[in-house]
N, CA, C and O atoms as a printed pandas DataFrame, in Angstrom:
     atom_number atom_name residue_name chain_id  residue_number  x_coord  y_coord  z_coord
0              1         N          GLY        A               1   12.793    5.480   -8.030
1              2        CA          GLY        A               1   13.083    5.627   -6.710
2              3         C          GLY        A               1   12.921    4.419   -6.113
3              4         O          GLY        A               1   12.075    3.753   -6.710
4              5         N          GLU        A               2   13.334    3.937   -5.288
5              6        CA          GLU        A               2   12.900    2.241   -4.678
6              7         C          GLU        A               2   11.824    2.086   -4.733
7              8         O          GLU        A               2   11.551    0.996   -5.235
8              9         N          LEU        A               3   10.502    3.005   -4.286
9             10        CA          LEU        A               3    9.317    2.952   -4.374
10            11         C          LEU        A               3    8.736    2.226   -5.509
11            12         O          LEU        A               3    7.892    1.329   -5.507
12            13         N          MET        A               4    9.362    2.799   -6.490
13            14        CA          MET        A               4    8.792    2.426   -7.928
14            15         C          MET        A               4    9.456    0.647   -8.366
15            16         O          MET        A               4    8.998   -0.164   -9.171
16            17         N          ARG        A               5   10.368    0.571   -7.682
17            18        CA          ARG        A               5   11.196   -1.166   -8.040
18            19         C          ARG        A               5    9.994   -2.136   -8.012
19            20         O          ARG        A               5    8.842   -2.036   -7.588
20            21         N          SER        A               6   10.775   -3.219   -8.692
21            22        CA          SER        A               6    9.277   -4.257   -8.296
22            23         C          SER        A               6    9.964   -5.163   -7.275
23            24         O          SER        A               6   11.169   -5.375   -7.406
24            25         N          ALA        A               7    9.320   -5.681   -6.324
25            26        CA          ALA        A               7    9.681   -6.754   -5.857
26            27         C          ALA        A               7    8.813   -7.923   -5.603
27            28         O          ALA        A               7    7.771   -8.009   -6.253
28            29         N          ASP        A               8    9.149   -8.939   -4.638
29            30        CA          ASP        A               8    8.770   -9.989   -4.265
30            31         C          ASP        A               8    7.644  -10.029   -3.206
31            32         O          ASP        A               8    8.060   -9.296   -2.309
32            33         N          TYR        A               9    6.442  -10.503   -2.850
33            34        CA          TYR        A               9    5.691   -9.673   -1.210
34            35         C          TYR        A               9    4.749  -10.912   -1.077
35            36         O          TYR        A               9    3.992  -11.443   -1.889
36            37         N          GLU        A              10    4.992  -11.133   -0.043
37            38        CA          GLU        A              10    3.724  -12.264    0.368
38            39         C          GLU        A              10    2.833  -11.661    1.545
39            40         O          GLU        A              10    3.190  -11.428    2.700
40            41         N          VAL        A              11    2.011  -11.533    1.160
41            42        CA          VAL        A              11    0.272  -11.189    1.776
42            43         C          VAL        A              11   -0.621  -12.238    2.490
43            44         O          VAL        A              11   -1.506  -12.961    2.032
44            45         N          VAL        A              12   -0.203  -12.127    3.556
45            46        CA          VAL        A              12   -0.905  -13.191    5.143
46            47         C          VAL        A              12   -2.228  -12.845    5.224
47            48         O          VAL        A              12   -2.338  -11.648    5.493
48            49         N          ILE        A              13   -3.641  -13.607    5.056
49            50        CA          ILE        A              13   -5.000  -13.035    5.480
50            51         C          ILE        A              13   -4.974  -13.912    6.340
51            52         O          ILE        A              13   -4.150  -14.795    6.581
52            53         N          ASP        A              14   -6.254  -13.532    6.963
53            54        CA          ASP        A              14   -6.427  -14.019    8.708
54            55         C          ASP        A              14   -7.852  -15.264    7.928
55            56         O          ASP        A              14   -8.872  -14.729    7.493
56            57         N          GLY        A              15   -7.718  -16.804    7.858
57            58        CA          GLY        A              15   -8.669  -17.644    7.758
58            59         C          GLY        A              15   -8.566  -17.871    6.423
59            60         O          GLY        A              15   -8.141  -16.937    5.745
60            61         N          GLU        A              16   -8.973  -19.307    5.661
61            62        CA          GLU        A              16   -8.435  -20.153    4.700
62            63         C          GLU        A              16   -9.685  -19.789    3.858
63            64         O          GLU        A              16  -10.906  -19.850    4.009
64            65         N          LEU        A              17   -8.501  -19.233    2.553
65            66        CA          LEU        A              17  -10.013  -19.171    1.433
66            67         C          LEU        A              17  -10.220  -20.282    0.790
67            68         O          LEU        A              17   -9.363  -21.137    0.567
68            69         N          ASP        A              18  -11.599  -20.323    0.400
69            70        CA          ASP        A              18  -11.408  -21.504   -0.413
70            71         C          ASP        A              18  -11.389  -21.102   -2.215
71            72         O          ASP        A              18  -11.491  -19.955   -2.652
72            73         N          ARG        A              19  -11.271  -22.054   -2.858
73            74        CA          ARG        A              19  -11.093  -22.005   -4.034
74            75         C          ARG        A              19  -11.533  -20.863   -4.931
75            76         O          ARG        A              19  -10.751  -20.331   -5.719
76            77         N          SER        A              20  -12.807  -20.497   -4.797
77            78        CA          SER        A              20  -13.520  -19.647   -5.753
78            79         C          SER        A              20  -13.059  -18.245   -4.855
79            80         O          SER        A              20  -13.517  -17.301   -5.499
80            81         N          LEU        A              21  -12.610  -17.914   -4.088
81            82        CA          LEU        A              21  -12.011  -17.264   -3.436
82            83         C          LEU        A              21  -10.863  -16.449   -3.881
83            84         O          LEU        A              21  -10.705  -15.337   -4.384
84            85         N          ALA        A              22   -9.863  -17.780   -3.365
85            86        CA          ALA        A              22   -8.675  -17.529   -4.015
86            87         C          ALA        A              22   -8.409  -17.051   -5.341
87            88         O          ALA        A              22   -7.373  -16.401   -5.476
88            89         N          THR        A              23   -9.264  -17.275   -6.528
89            90        CA          THR        A              23   -9.161  -17.104   -8.250
90            91         C          THR        A              23   -9.255  -15.712   -8.165
91            92         O          THR        A              23   -8.874  -15.163   -9.199
92            93         N          ALA        A              24   -9.849  -14.523   -6.778
93            94        CA          ALA        A              24   -9.516  -13.368   -7.231
94            95         C          ALA        A              24   -8.405  -13.015   -6.868
95            96         O          ALA        A              24   -8.260  -11.808   -6.672
96            97         N          PHE        A              25   -7.435  -13.771   -6.689
97            98        CA          PHE        A              25   -6.183  -13.121   -6.429
98            99         C          PHE        A              25   -5.218  -13.901   -7.923
99           100         O          PHE        A              25   -4.038  -13.568   -8.030
100          101         N          HIS        A              26   -5.720  -14.741   -8.813
101          102        CA          HIS        A              26   -4.945  -14.996   -9.787
102          103         C          HIS        A              26   -4.295  -13.705  -10.417
103          104         O          HIS        A              26   -4.894  -12.636  -10.538
104          105         N          PRO        A              27   -2.919  -13.955  -10.823
105          106        CA          PRO        A              27   -2.462  -14.796  -10.944
106          107         C          PRO        A              27   -0.920  -15.542   -9.988
107          108         O          PRO        A              27   -0.037  -16.391  -10.113
108          109         N          HIS        A              28   -1.370  -14.624   -9.155
109          110        CA          HIS        A              28   -0.487  -14.870   -7.646
110          111         C          HIS        A              28   -0.649  -16.527   -7.202
111          112         O          HIS        A              28   -1.334  -17.166   -8.000
112          113         N          CYS        A              29   -0.242  -17.109   -6.323
113          114        CA          CYS        A              29    0.206  -18.149   -5.770
114          115         C          CYS        A              29   -0.488  -17.984   -4.652
115          116         O          CYS        A              29   -0.140  -17.031   -3.954
116          117         N          VAL        A              30   -1.404  -18.664   -4.266
117          118        CA          VAL        A              30   -2.362  -18.802   -2.776
118          119         C          VAL        A              30   -2.277  -20.516   -2.154
119          120         O          VAL        A              30   -2.347  -21.596   -2.742
120          121         N          ARG        A              31   -2.137  -20.234   -1.040
121          122        CA          ARG        A              31   -2.011  -21.503    0.287
122          123         C          ARG        A              31   -2.547  -20.965    0.948
123          124         O          ARG        A              31   -2.478  -19.765    1.212
124          125         N          SER        A              32   -3.480  -22.104    1.531
125          126        CA          SER        A              32   -3.971  -22.013    2.871
126          127         C          SER        A              32   -3.726  -23.016    3.631
127          128         O          SER        A              32   -3.616  -24.137    3.135
128          129         N          ALA        A              33   -3.598  -22.813    4.930
129          130        CA          ALA        A              33   -3.368  -23.817    5.891
130          131         C          ALA        A              33   -2.945  -23.079    7.155
131          132         O          ALA        A              33   -2.257  -22.065    7.269
132          133         N          CYS        A              34   -3.657  -24.007    8.274
133          134        CA          CYS        A              34   -3.605  -23.774    9.717
134          135         C          CYS        A              34   -4.055  -22.786    9.581
135          136         O          CYS        A              34   -3.237  -21.898    9.819
136          137         N          GLY        A              35   -5.698  -22.175    9.094
137          138        CA          GLY        A              35   -5.905  -20.758    9.335
138          139         C          GLY        A              35   -5.347  -19.563    8.937
139          140         O          GLY        A              35   -5.519  -18.480    9.495
140          141         N          ARG        A              36   -4.790  -19.741    8.129
141          142        CA          ARG        A              36   -4.258  -18.678    7.339
142          143         C          ARG        A              36   -4.320  -18.874    6.051
143          144         O          ARG        A              36   -4.539  -20.055    5.780
144          145         N          THR        A              37   -4.143  -17.723    4.549
145          146        CA          THR        A              37   -4.058  -17.788    3.870
146          147         C          THR        A              37   -2.361  -16.905    3.341
147          148         O          THR        A              37   -2.065  -15.792    3.775
148          149         N          THR        A              38   -1.711  -17.482    2.636
149          150        CA          THR        A              38   -0.570  -16.149    2.058
150          151         C          THR        A              38   -0.625  -16.370    0.495
151          152         O          THR        A              38   -0.545  -17.516    0.051
152          153         N          ILE        A              39   -0.760  -15.292   -0.334
153          154        CA          ILE        A              39   -0.468  -14.839   -1.295
154          155         C          ILE        A              39    1.284  -14.576   -1.815
155          156         O          ILE        A              39    2.198  -13.971   -1.255
156          157         N          VAL        A              40    1.252  -14.985   -2.525
157          158        CA          VAL        A              40    2.741  -14.748   -2.990
158          159         C          VAL        A              40    2.909  -14.074   -4.289
159          160         O          VAL        A              40    2.668  -14.731   -5.302
160          161         N          GLY        A              41    3.271  -12.910   -4.386
161          162        CA          GLY        A              41    3.532  -11.879   -5.485
162          163         C          GLY        A              41    4.889  -11.785   -6.287
163          164         O          GLY        A              41    5.789  -11.389   -5.547
164          165         N          GLN        A              42    5.271  -12.011   -7.476
165          166        CA          GLN        A              42    6.710  -11.695   -8.186
166          167         C          GLN        A              42    6.932  -10.402   -8.501
167          168         O          GLN        A              42    6.018   -9.796   -9.059
168          169         N          ARG        A              43    7.695   -9.984   -8.324
169          170        CA          ARG        A              43    8.210   -8.834   -9.330
170          171         C          ARG        A              43    7.149   -8.095   -9.302
171          172         O          ARG        A              43    6.535   -8.168  -10.366
172          173         N          LEU        A              44    6.622   -7.342   -8.453
173          174        CA          LEU        A              44    5.135   -6.644   -8.131
174          175         C          LEU        A              44    5.378   -5.444   -8.143
175          176         O          LEU        A              44    5.432   -5.352   -6.917
176          177         N          ASP        A              45    5.581   -4.393   -8.493
177          178        CA          ASP        A              45    5.416   -3.056   -8.315
178          179         C          ASP        A              45    4.165   -2.561   -7.140
179          180         O          ASP        A              45    3.216   -3.160   -6.633
180          181         N          GLN        A              46    4.758   -1.037   -7.003
181          182        CA          GLN        A              46    3.564   -0.962   -5.796
182          183         C          GLN        A              46    2.276   -1.044   -6.234
183          184         O          GLN        A              46    1.424   -1.477   -5.458
184          185         N          ALA        A              47    1.867   -0.580   -7.754
185          186        CA          ALA        A              47    0.899   -0.766   -8.264
186          187         C          ALA        A              47   -0.364   -2.073   -8.071
187          188         O          ALA        A              47   -1.583   -2.133   -7.911
188          189         N          ALA        A              48    0.617   -2.863   -8.181
189          190        CA          ALA        A              48    0.234   -4.207   -8.408
190          191         C          ALA        A              48    0.052   -4.967   -6.885
191          192         O          ALA        A              48   -0.863   -5.752   -6.635
192          193         N          LEU        A              49    1.150   -4.552   -5.898
193          194        CA          LEU        A              49    0.509   -4.907   -4.526
194          195         C          LEU        A              49   -0.464   -4.158   -3.893
195          196         O          LEU        A              49   -0.856   -4.623   -2.823
196          197         N          LEU        A              50   -1.042   -2.947   -4.332
197          198        CA          LEU        A              50   -1.692   -2.333   -3.720
198          199         C          LEU        A              50   -3.397   -2.687   -4.226
199          200         O          LEU        A              50   -4.412   -2.310   -3.639
200          201         N          ALA        A              51   -3.324   -3.450   -5.381
201          202        CA          ALA        A              51   -4.154   -4.304   -5.962
202          203         C          ALA        A              51   -4.594   -5.653   -5.455
203          204         O          ALA        A              51   -5.675   -6.233   -5.556
204          205         N          ILE        A              52   -3.444   -5.994   -4.874
205          206        CA          ILE        A              52   -3.904   -7.379   -4.129
206          207         C          ILE        A              52   -4.681   -6.632   -2.661
207          208         O          ILE        A              52   -5.730   -7.109   -2.230
208          209         N          LEU        A              53   -4.133   -5.645   -2.114
209          210        CA          LEU        A              53   -4.413   -5.279   -0.945
210          211         C          LEU        A              53   -6.133   -4.722   -1.034
211          212         O          LEU        A              53   -6.937   -4.742   -0.102
212          213         N          GLY        A              54   -6.362   -4.270   -2.354
213          214        CA          GLY        A              54   -7.512   -3.813   -2.830
214          215         C          GLY        A              54   -8.684   -5.027   -2.763
215          216         O          GLY        A              54   -9.664   -4.908   -2.028
216          217         N          THR        A              55   -8.467   -6.199   -3.609
217          218        CA          THR        A              55   -9.045   -7.015   -3.603
218          219         C          THR        A              55   -9.396   -7.950   -2.355
219          220         O          THR        A              55  -10.458   -8.514   -2.089
220          221         N          ALA        A              56   -8.063   -7.940   -1.608
221          222        CA          ALA        A              56   -8.639   -8.137   -0.310
222          223         C          ALA        A              56   -9.806   -7.307    0.708
223          224         O          ALA        A              56  -10.534   -7.814    1.561
224          225         N          ALA        A              57   -9.725   -6.158    0.378
225          226        CA          ALA        A              57  -10.516   -5.547    1.251
226          227         C          ALA        A              57  -12.234   -5.695    0.572
227          228         O          ALA        A              57  -13.308   -5.873    1.149
228          229         N          GLU        A              58  -11.961   -5.564   -0.571
229          230        CA          GLU        A              58  -13.249   -5.544   -1.359
230          231         C          GLU        A              58  -14.086   -6.644   -0.703
231          232         O          GLU        A              58  -15.278   -6.623   -0.398
232          233         N          LEU        A              59  -13.048   -7.743   -0.540
233          234        CA          LEU        A              59  -13.777   -9.064   -0.067
234          235         C          LEU        A              59  -13.834   -9.019    1.547
235          236         O          LEU        A              59  -13.957  -10.143    2.034
236          237         N          ALA        A              60  -13.778   -8.082    2.373
237          238        CA          ALA        A              60  -13.622   -8.092    3.519
238          239         C          ALA        A              60  -13.153   -9.039    4.372
239          240         O          ALA        A              60  -13.795   -9.594    5.263
240          241         N          LEU        A              61  -11.477   -9.289    3.935
241          242        CA          LEU        A              61  -10.644  -10.138    4.036
242          243         C          LEU        A              61   -9.821   -9.242    5.674
243          244         O          LEU        A              61   -9.971   -8.041    5.900
244          245         N          THR        A              62   -9.098  -10.097    6.482
245          246        CA          THR        A              62   -8.232   -9.736    7.397
246          247         C          THR        A              62   -7.114   -9.600    7.153
247          248         O          THR        A              62   -6.447  -10.563    7.533
248          249         N          VAL        A              63   -6.359   -8.554    6.510
249          250        CA          VAL        A              63   -4.918   -8.913    6.210
250          251         C          VAL        A              63   -3.894   -8.720    7.915
251          252         O          VAL        A              63   -3.879   -7.773    8.700
252          253         N          VAL        A              64   -3.241   -9.896    7.954
253          254        CA          VAL        A              64   -2.250   -9.869    8.929
254          255         C          VAL        A              64   -1.002   -9.672    9.098
255          256         O          VAL        A              64   -0.319   -9.750   10.119
256          257         N          ARG        A              65   -0.726   -9.403    8.007
257          258        CA          ARG        A              65    0.883   -9.214    7.287
258          259         C          ARG        A              65    1.260   -9.182    6.063
259          260         O          ARG        A              65    1.046  -10.025    5.192
260          261         N          VAL        A              66    2.098   -7.732    5.955
261          262        CA          VAL        A              66    2.661   -8.141    4.077
262          263         C          VAL        A              66    3.999   -7.594    4.579
263          264         O          VAL        A              66    4.205   -6.667    5.363
264          265         N          GLU        A              67    5.041   -8.566    3.798
265          266        CA          GLU        A              67    5.986   -8.734    3.737
266          267         C          GLU        A              67    7.169   -8.586    2.682
267          268         O          GLU        A              67    7.197   -9.501    1.858
268          269         N          ARG        A              68    7.972   -7.790    2.573
269          270        CA          ARG        A              68    8.645   -7.946    0.931
270          271         C          ARG        A              68    9.640   -9.057    1.130
271          272         O          ARG        A              68   10.258   -9.321    2.162
272          273         N          ILE        A              69    9.676   -9.523    0.229
273          274        CA          ILE        A              69   10.424  -10.879    0.094
274          275         C          ILE        A              69   11.773  -10.934   -0.376
275          276         O          ILE        A              69   12.073  -10.398   -1.443
276          277         N          ASP        A              70   12.988  -11.804    0.642
277          278        CA          ASP        A              70   14.361  -11.432   -0.203
278          279         C          ASP        A              70   13.915  -13.019   -1.497
279          280         O          ASP        A              70   13.552  -14.192   -1.415
280          281         N          PRO        A              71   14.238  -12.073   -2.479
281          282        CA          PRO        A              71   13.991  -13.498   -3.998
282          283         C          PRO        A              71   15.349  -14.983   -3.588
283          284         O          PRO        A              71   15.426  -16.181   -3.861
284          285         N          LYS        A              72   16.004  -14.210   -2.994
285          286        CA          LYS        A              72   17.416  -15.408   -2.809
286          287         C          LYS        A              72   16.775  -16.272   -1.701
287          288         O          LYS        A              72   17.232  -17.412   -1.622
288          289         N          SER        A              73   15.799  -15.935   -0.830
289          290        CA          SER        A              73   15.521  -17.077    0.097
290          291         C          SER        A              73   14.346  -17.500    0.182
291          292         O          SER        A              73   14.028  -18.565    0.709
292          293         N          GLY        A              74   13.167  -16.242   -0.627
293          294        CA          GLY        A              74   11.842  -17.178   -1.278
294          295         C          GLY        A              74   10.938  -16.529   -0.209
295          296         O          GLY        A              74   11.165  -15.553    0.505
296          297         N          PRO        A              75    9.910  -17.285   -0.282
297          298        CA          PRO        A              75    8.755  -16.901    0.493
298          299         C          PRO        A              75    9.064  -18.072    1.579
299          300         O          PRO        A              75    9.697  -19.092    1.305
300          301         N          THR        A              76    8.499  -17.754    2.902
301          302        CA          THR        A              76    8.382  -18.739    4.029
302          303         C          THR        A              76    7.120  -19.632    3.855
303          304         O          THR        A              76    6.741  -20.313    4.808
304          305         N          THR        A              77    6.520  -19.649    2.781
305          306        CA          THR        A              77    5.803  -21.119    2.670
306          307         C          THR        A              77    6.130  -21.958    1.771
307          308         O          THR        A              77    5.485  -23.005    1.709
308          309         N          GLY        A              78    7.181  -21.725    0.873
309          310        CA          GLY        A              78    7.231  -22.707   -0.304
310          311         C          GLY        A              78    6.429  -22.368   -0.923
311          312         O          GLY        A              78    6.255  -23.216   -1.798
312          313         N          CYS        A              79    5.682  -21.476   -1.035
313          314        CA          CYS        A              79    4.858  -21.067   -2.039
314          315         C          CYS        A              79    5.405  -20.570   -3.345
315          316         O          CYS        A              79    6.298  -19.724   -3.371
316          317         N          ARG        A              80    4.684  -21.276   -4.822
317          318        CA          ARG        A              80    5.673  -20.794   -5.731
318          319         C          ARG        A              80    4.468  -20.701   -6.410
319          320         O          ARG        A              80    3.529  -21.467   -6.191
320          321         N          PRO        A              81    4.434  -19.323   -7.656
321          322        CA          PRO        A              81    3.335  -19.194   -8.516
322          323         C          PRO        A              81    3.195  -20.707   -9.415
323          324         O          PRO        A              81    3.974  -21.648   -9.565
324          325         N          PRO        A              82    1.754  -20.418   -9.935
325          326        CA          PRO        A              82    1.683  -21.749  -10.549
326          327         C          PRO        A              82    2.144  -21.589  -11.827
327          328         O          PRO        A              82    1.968  -20.493  -12.359
328          329         N          THR        A              83    2.925  -22.822  -12.671
329          330        CA          THR        A              83    3.671  -22.381  -13.863
330          331         C          THR        A              83    1.874  -22.813  -15.275
331          332         O          THR        A              83    0.720  -23.243  -15.280
332          333         N          ASP        A              84    3.051  -22.214  -16.230
333          334        CA          ASP        A              84    1.900  -22.239  -17.452
334          335         C          ASP        A              84    2.169  -24.015  -17.345
335          336         O          ASP        A              84    3.133  -24.670  -16.950
336          337         N          ARG        A              85    1.037  -24.341  -17.812
337          338        CA          ARG        A              85    0.796  -25.874  -18.093
338          339         C          ARG        A              85    0.527  -26.096  -19.509
339          340         O          ARG        A              85    0.636  -27.241  -19.947
340          341         N          ARG        A              86    0.143  -25.011  -20.377
341          342        CA          ARG        A              86   -0.658  -25.124  -21.345
342          343         C          ARG        A              86    0.362  -25.994  -22.548
343          344         O          ARG        A              86    1.588  -26.056  -22.452
344          345         N          SER        A              87   -0.281  -26.498  -23.439
345          346        CA          SER        A              87    0.696  -27.288  -24.128
346          347         C          SER        A              87    1.536  -26.107  -24.914
347          348         O          SER        A              87    1.022  -25.008  -25.121
348          349         N          LYS        A              88    2.740  -26.402  -25.290
349          350        CA          LYS        A              88    3.568  -25.484  -26.244
350          351         C          LYS        A              88    3.805  -25.841  -27.957
351          352         O          LYS        A              88    4.666  -26.702  -28.133
352          353         N          PRO        A              89    3.297  -25.413  -28.959
353          354        CA          PRO        A              89    3.299  -25.712  -30.337
354          355         C          PRO        A              89    4.485  -26.297  -30.342
355          356         O          PRO        A              89    4.946  -26.750  -31.389
């Protein structure tokens, strides 16, 4: 059904996370600015989205907004997942 399909999501957290807290959301893109932190997950199923929200709850973070992103327009923050920078053989 529709709920089982993967989608791109933007999760906005109140406050700016420092690097150590942001690593809890790896491998998702995390950007902090203007008192908010945005986590962008691409091609997430419902379990992966709930895992992000669960991590936020475990860290006692306040979730301000969760929004499904149109893959054609992209996230509102310009946040993109990190690229794999490992050298290729």
